Amino acid sequence: LALTYVRPERDAAPPDFLPLLDAHPYALVPAEGPLAQRRAVSLAEIAARPFVLLDLPRTRDYFTGLFRAEGLELRIAHSTRSSEILRALVGAGYGVSLLNIRSGREHLADSPVRCLPLLGRPLAPRLGVALAPGQRRPFMARAFLALAEELRAAGAFRALTVPPAERPAAGILEKMG
């Protein structure tokens, strides 16, 4: 078994793949910043601000590609290979960012950051378990898969993600401010 992800728009899922969740990108903004009280933000609003980039293999291209697909360029102010350093930089007001998986602390009242859904339907990696095809699965592997399916069915993984917001009709964005 391997915990992995596929990007459905580019990658074919392995033949034996158990999808667990779609990891929609979301905006991470400073709790004290001008976007913190918004219900959702657009990629254009994020691109207009200094950006803190999670600079990992494939991740850099994925995040910058979301903006390029909209004809936008990022103003990268900082980059890091650590999601915790990224959260600290955003919380300290050095910029805004995008992530796919929540840490679990962003919902706390004293958190220095806020998670905001992105407007539209940006491309989302699908996280899941890849299985070796044609292999006999030992008891532990079968038990793990059964638990993973049970947790997925119960919605246990939803807390890890921030679903995208639907793009509101013209004029509503100003009211959401």
JSON list of C-alpha atoms in Angstrom, two decimals, residues 15-125:
[
{"chain": "A", "resi": 15, "resn": "PRO", "atom": "CA", "xyz": [-5.63, 0.60, -11.51]},
{"chain": "A", "resi": 16, "resn": "ASP", "atom": "CA", "xyz": [-6.03, -0.28, -7.83]},
{"chain": "A", "resi": 17, "resn": "PHE", "atom": "CA", "xyz": [-6.56, 3.12, -6.19]},
{"chain": "A", "resi": 18, "resn": "LEU", "atom": "CA", "xyz": [-8.84, 3.86, -3.25]},
{"chain": "A", "resi": 19, "resn": "PRO", "atom": "CA", "xyz": [-9.65, 7.60, -3.34]},
{"chain": "A", "resi": 20, "resn": "LEU", "atom": "CA", "xyz": [-10.05, 9.15, 0.10]},
{"chain": "A", "resi": 21, "resn": "LEU", "atom": "CA", "xyz": [-10.50, 12.88, -0.52]},
{"chain": "A", "resi": 22, "resn": "ASP", "atom": "CA", "xyz": [-10.14, 15.67, -3.03]},
{"chain": "A", "resi": 23, "resn": "ALA", "atom": "CA", "xyz": [-7.66, 18.15, -1.54]},
{"chain": "A", "resi": 24, "resn": "HIS", "atom": "CA", "xyz": [-9.04, 21.43, -2.86]},
{"chain": "A", "resi": 25, "resn": "PRO", "atom": "CA", "xyz": [-6.62, 24.34, -2.61]},
{"chain": "A", "resi": 26, "resn": "TYR", "atom": "CA", "xyz": [-7.61, 27.07, -0.16]},
{"chain": "A", "resi": 27, "resn": "ALA", "atom": "CA", "xyz": [-6.27, 30.49, 0.72]},
{"chain": "A", "resi": 28, "resn": "LEU", "atom": "CA", "xyz": [-4.33, 30.97, 3.93]},
{"chain": "A", "resi": 29, "resn": "VAL", "atom": "CA", "xyz": [-4.43, 34.60, 5.08]},
{"chain": "A", "resi": 30, "resn": "PRO", "atom": "CA", "xyz": [-3.29, 36.49, 8.19]},
{"chain": "A", "resi": 31, "resn": "ALA", "atom": "CA", "xyz": [-6.03, 36.60, 10.85]},
{"chain": "A", "resi": 32, "resn": "GLU", "atom": "CA", "xyz": [-5.44, 40.35, 11.21]},
{"chain": "A", "resi": 33, "resn": "GLY", "atom": "CA", "xyz": [-5.32, 41.05, 7.47]},
{"chain": "A", "resi": 34, "resn": "PRO", "atom": "CA", "xyz": [-7.93, 42.65, 5.19]},
{"chain": "A", "resi": 35, "resn": "LEU", "atom": "CA", "xyz": [-9.12, 39.30, 3.76]},
{"chain": "A", "resi": 36, "resn": "ALA", "atom": "CA", "xyz": [-9.61, 37.52, 7.10]},
{"chain": "A", "resi": 37, "resn": "GLN", "atom": "CA", "xyz": [-13.31, 38.34, 7.44]},
{"chain": "A", "resi": 38, "resn": "ARG", "atom": "CA", "xyz": [-14.20, 37.32, 3.90]},
{"chain": "A", "resi": 39, "resn": "ARG", "atom": "CA", "xyz": [-16.22, 34.15, 3.20]},
{"chain": "A", "resi": 40, "resn": "ALA", "atom": "CA", "xyz": [-14.18, 33.31, 0.10]},
{"chain": "A", "resi": 41, "resn": "VAL", "atom": "CA", "xyz": [-11.52, 34.85, -2.15]},
{"chain": "A", "resi": 42, "resn": "SER", "atom": "CA", "xyz": [-10.51, 34.63, -5.77]},
{"chain": "A", "resi": 43, "resn": "LEU", "atom": "CA", "xyz": [-7.12, 33.73, -7.18]},
{"chain": "A", "resi": 44, "resn": "ALA", "atom": "CA", "xyz": [-6.93, 37.30, -8.54]},
{"chain": "A", "resi": 45, "resn": "GLU", "atom": "CA", "xyz": [-7.24, 38.70, -5.00]},
{"chain": "A", "resi": 46, "resn": "ILE", "atom": "CA", "xyz": [-4.49, 36.37, -3.79]},
{"chain": "A", "resi": 47, "resn": "ALA", "atom": "CA", "xyz": [-2.23, 37.22, -6.75]},
{"chain": "A", "resi": 48, "resn": "ALA", "atom": "CA", "xyz": [-2.51, 40.92, -5.92]},
{"chain": "A", "resi": 49, "resn": "ARG", "atom": "CA", "xyz": [-0.78, 40.38, -2.55]},
{"chain": "A", "resi": 50, "resn": "PRO", "atom": "CA", "xyz": [2.69, 39.20, -1.52]},
{"chain": "A", "resi": 51, "resn": "PHE", "atom": "CA", "xyz": [2.70, 35.41, -1.72]},
{"chain": "A", "resi": 52, "resn": "VAL", "atom": "CA", "xyz": [4.42, 32.80, 0.46]},
{"chain": "A", "resi": 53, "resn": "LEU", "atom": "CA", "xyz": [5.12, 29.76, -1.69]},
{"chain": "A", "resi": 54, "resn": "LEU", "atom": "CA", "xyz": [5.38, 26.18, -0.48]},
{"chain": "A", "resi": 55, "resn": "ASP", "atom": "CA", "xyz": [8.41, 25.27, -2.56]},
{"chain": "A", "resi": 56, "resn": "LEU", "atom": "CA", "xyz": [8.39, 21.47, -2.85]},
{"chain": "A", "resi": 57, "resn": "PRO", "atom": "CA", "xyz": [8.84, 19.28, -5.94]},
{"chain": "A", "resi": 58, "resn": "ARG", "atom": "CA", "xyz": [5.68, 19.43, -8.09]},
{"chain": "A", "resi": 59, "resn": "THR", "atom": "CA", "xyz": [4.02, 21.72, -5.51]},
{"chain": "A", "resi": 60, "resn": "ARG", "atom": "CA", "xyz": [5.60, 24.90, -6.88]},
{"chain": "A", "resi": 61, "resn": "ASP", "atom": "CA", "xyz": [4.40, 24.10, -10.41]},
{"chain": "A", "resi": 62, "resn": "TYR", "atom": "CA", "xyz": [0.96, 23.10, -9.17]},
{"chain": "A", "resi": 63, "resn": "PHE", "atom": "CA", "xyz": [0.32, 26.34, -7.24]},
{"chain": "A", "resi": 64, "resn": "THR", "atom": "CA", "xyz": [1.87, 28.68, -9.81]},
{"chain": "A", "resi": 65, "resn": "GLY", "atom": "CA", "xyz": [-0.03, 26.78, -12.53]},
{"chain": "A", "resi": 66, "resn": "LEU", "atom": "CA", "xyz": [-3.37, 27.54, -10.85]},
{"chain": "A", "resi": 67, "resn": "PHE", "atom": "CA", "xyz": [-2.63, 31.25, -11.26]},
{"chain": "A", "resi": 68, "resn": "ARG", "atom": "CA", "xyz": [-1.22, 30.94, -14.79]},
{"chain": "A", "resi": 69, "resn": "ALA", "atom": "CA", "xyz": [-4.39, 29.11, -15.88]},
{"chain": "A", "resi": 70, "resn": "GLU", "atom": "CA", "xyz": [-6.27, 32.29, -14.91]},
{"chain": "A", "resi": 71, "resn": "GLY", "atom": "CA", "xyz": [-3.74, 34.56, -16.66]},
{"chain": "A", "resi": 72, "resn": "LEU", "atom": "CA", "xyz": [-2.33, 35.72, -13.31]},
{"chain": "A", "resi": 73, "resn": "GLU", "atom": "CA", "xyz": [1.24, 36.04, -12.04]},
{"chain": "A", "resi": 74, "resn": "LEU", "atom": "CA", "xyz": [2.23, 35.69, -8.42]},
{"chain": "A", "resi": 75, "resn": "ARG", "atom": "CA", "xyz": [4.27, 38.19, -6.42]},
{"chain": "A", "resi": 76, "resn": "ILE", "atom": "CA", "xyz": [6.37, 35.64, -4.53]},
{"chain": "A", "resi": 77, "resn": "ALA", "atom": "CA", "xyz": [7.70, 37.39, -1.43]},
{"chain": "A", "resi": 78, "resn": "HIS", "atom": "CA", "xyz": [8.98, 34.29, 0.39]},
{"chain": "A", "resi": 79, "resn": "SER", "atom": "CA", "xyz": [9.32, 30.59, -0.29]},
{"chain": "A", "resi": 80, "resn": "THR", "atom": "CA", "xyz": [9.82, 27.70, 2.09]},
{"chain": "A", "resi": 81, "resn": "ARG", "atom": "CA", "xyz": [9.88, 23.91, 2.09]},
{"chain": "A", "resi": 82, "resn": "SER", "atom": "CA", "xyz": [8.01, 23.77, 5.40]},
{"chain": "A", "resi": 83, "resn": "SER", "atom": "CA", "xyz": [4.24, 24.15, 5.70]},
{"chain": "A", "resi": 84, "resn": "GLU", "atom": "CA", "xyz": [4.69, 25.16, 9.36]},
{"chain": "A", "resi": 85, "resn": "ILE", "atom": "CA", "xyz": [7.14, 27.95, 8.44]},
{"chain": "A", "resi": 86, "resn": "LEU", "atom": "CA", "xyz": [4.70, 28.98, 5.70]},
{"chain": "A", "resi": 87, "resn": "ARG", "atom": "CA", "xyz": [1.88, 29.23, 8.28]},
{"chain": "A", "resi": 88, "resn": "ALA", "atom": "CA", "xyz": [4.15, 31.26, 10.58]},
{"chain": "A", "resi": 89, "resn": "LEU", "atom": "CA", "xyz": [5.10, 33.69, 7.78]},
{"chain": "A", "resi": 90, "resn": "VAL", "atom": "CA", "xyz": [1.45, 34.17, 6.79]},
{"chain": "A", "resi": 91, "resn": "GLY", "atom": "CA", "xyz": [0.42, 34.56, 10.44]},
{"chain": "A", "resi": 92, "resn": "ALA", "atom": "CA", "xyz": [3.10, 37.23, 10.92]},
{"chain": "A", "resi": 93, "resn": "GLY", "atom": "CA", "xyz": [1.70, 39.18, 7.96]},
{"chain": "A", "resi": 94, "resn": "TYR", "atom": "CA", "xyz": [4.46, 38.52, 5.41]},
{"chain": "A", "resi": 95, "resn": "GLY", "atom": "CA", "xyz": [1.98, 37.46, 2.75]},
{"chain": "A", "resi": 96, "resn": "VAL", "atom": "CA", "xyz": [-0.82, 35.09, 1.83]},
{"chain": "A", "resi": 97, "resn": "SER", "atom": "CA", "xyz": [-0.61, 31.56, 0.50]},
{"chain": "A", "resi": 98, "resn": "LEU", "atom": "CA", "xyz": [-2.38, 28.49, -0.80]},
{"chain": "A", "resi": 99, "resn": "LEU", "atom": "CA", "xyz": [-2.40, 25.04, 0.74]},
{"chain": "A", "resi": 100, "resn": "ASN", "atom": "CA", "xyz": [-4.39, 21.85, 0.24]},
{"chain": "A", "resi": 101, "resn": "ILE", "atom": "CA", "xyz": [-4.44, 20.21, 3.67]},
{"chain": "A", "resi": 102, "resn": "ARG", "atom": "CA", "xyz": [-5.37, 21.96, 6.91]},
{"chain": "A", "resi": 103, "resn": "SER", "atom": "CA", "xyz": [-3.19, 21.54, 9.98]},
{"chain": "A", "resi": 104, "resn": "GLY", "atom": "CA", "xyz": [-6.20, 21.37, 12.30]},
{"chain": "A", "resi": 105, "resn": "ARG", "atom": "CA", "xyz": [-5.30, 24.49, 14.29]},
{"chain": "A", "resi": 106, "resn": "GLU", "atom": "CA", "xyz": [-6.56, 27.15, 11.89]},
{"chain": "A", "resi": 107, "resn": "HIS", "atom": "CA", "xyz": [-10.09, 27.02, 13.32]},
{"chain": "A", "resi": 108, "resn": "LEU", "atom": "CA", "xyz": [-8.96, 28.02, 16.84]},
{"chain": "A", "resi": 109, "resn": "ALA", "atom": "CA", "xyz": [-9.97, 31.51, 17.93]},
{"chain": "A", "resi": 110, "resn": "ASP", "atom": "CA", "xyz": [-6.38, 32.55, 18.67]},
{"chain": "A", "resi": 111, "resn": "SER", "atom": "CA", "xyz": [-4.96, 31.20, 15.40]},
{"chain": "A", "resi": 112, "resn": "PRO", "atom": "CA", "xyz": [-2.81, 33.77, 13.56]},
{"chain": "A", "resi": 113, "resn": "VAL", "atom": "CA", "xyz": [-4.18, 32.53, 10.21]},
{"chain": "A", "resi": 114, "resn": "ARG", "atom": "CA", "xyz": [-7.55, 31.94, 8.56]},
{"chain": "A", "resi": 115, "resn": "CYS", "atom": "CA", "xyz": [-8.46, 29.42, 5.85]},
{"chain": "A", "resi": 116, "resn": "LEU", "atom": "CA", "xyz": [-10.68, 30.74, 3.10]},
{"chain": "A", "resi": 117, "resn": "PRO", "atom": "CA", "xyz": [-12.30, 28.80, 0.28]},
{"chain": "A", "resi": 118, "resn": "LEU", "atom": "CA", "xyz": [-11.31, 29.78, -3.22]},
{"chain": "A", "resi": 119, "resn": "LEU", "atom": "CA", "xyz": [-13.98, 30.94, -5.61]},
{"chain": "A", "resi": 120, "resn": "GLY", "atom": "CA", "xyz": [-14.50, 28.71, -8.62]},
{"chain": "A", "resi": 121, "resn": "ARG", "atom": "CA", "xyz": [-13.29, 25.15, -9.02]},
{"chain": "A", "resi": 122, "resn": "PRO", "atom": "CA", "xyz": [-9.48, 25.13, -9.02]},
{"chain": "A", "resi": 123, "resn": "LEU", "atom": "CA", "xyz": [-7.86, 21.80, -9.82]},
{"chain": "A", "resi": 124, "resn": "ALA", "atom": "CA", "xyz": [-7.57, 19.55, -6.79]},
{"chain": "A", "resi": 125, "resn": "PRO", "atom": "CA", "xyz": [-5.30, 16.57, -6.20]}
]
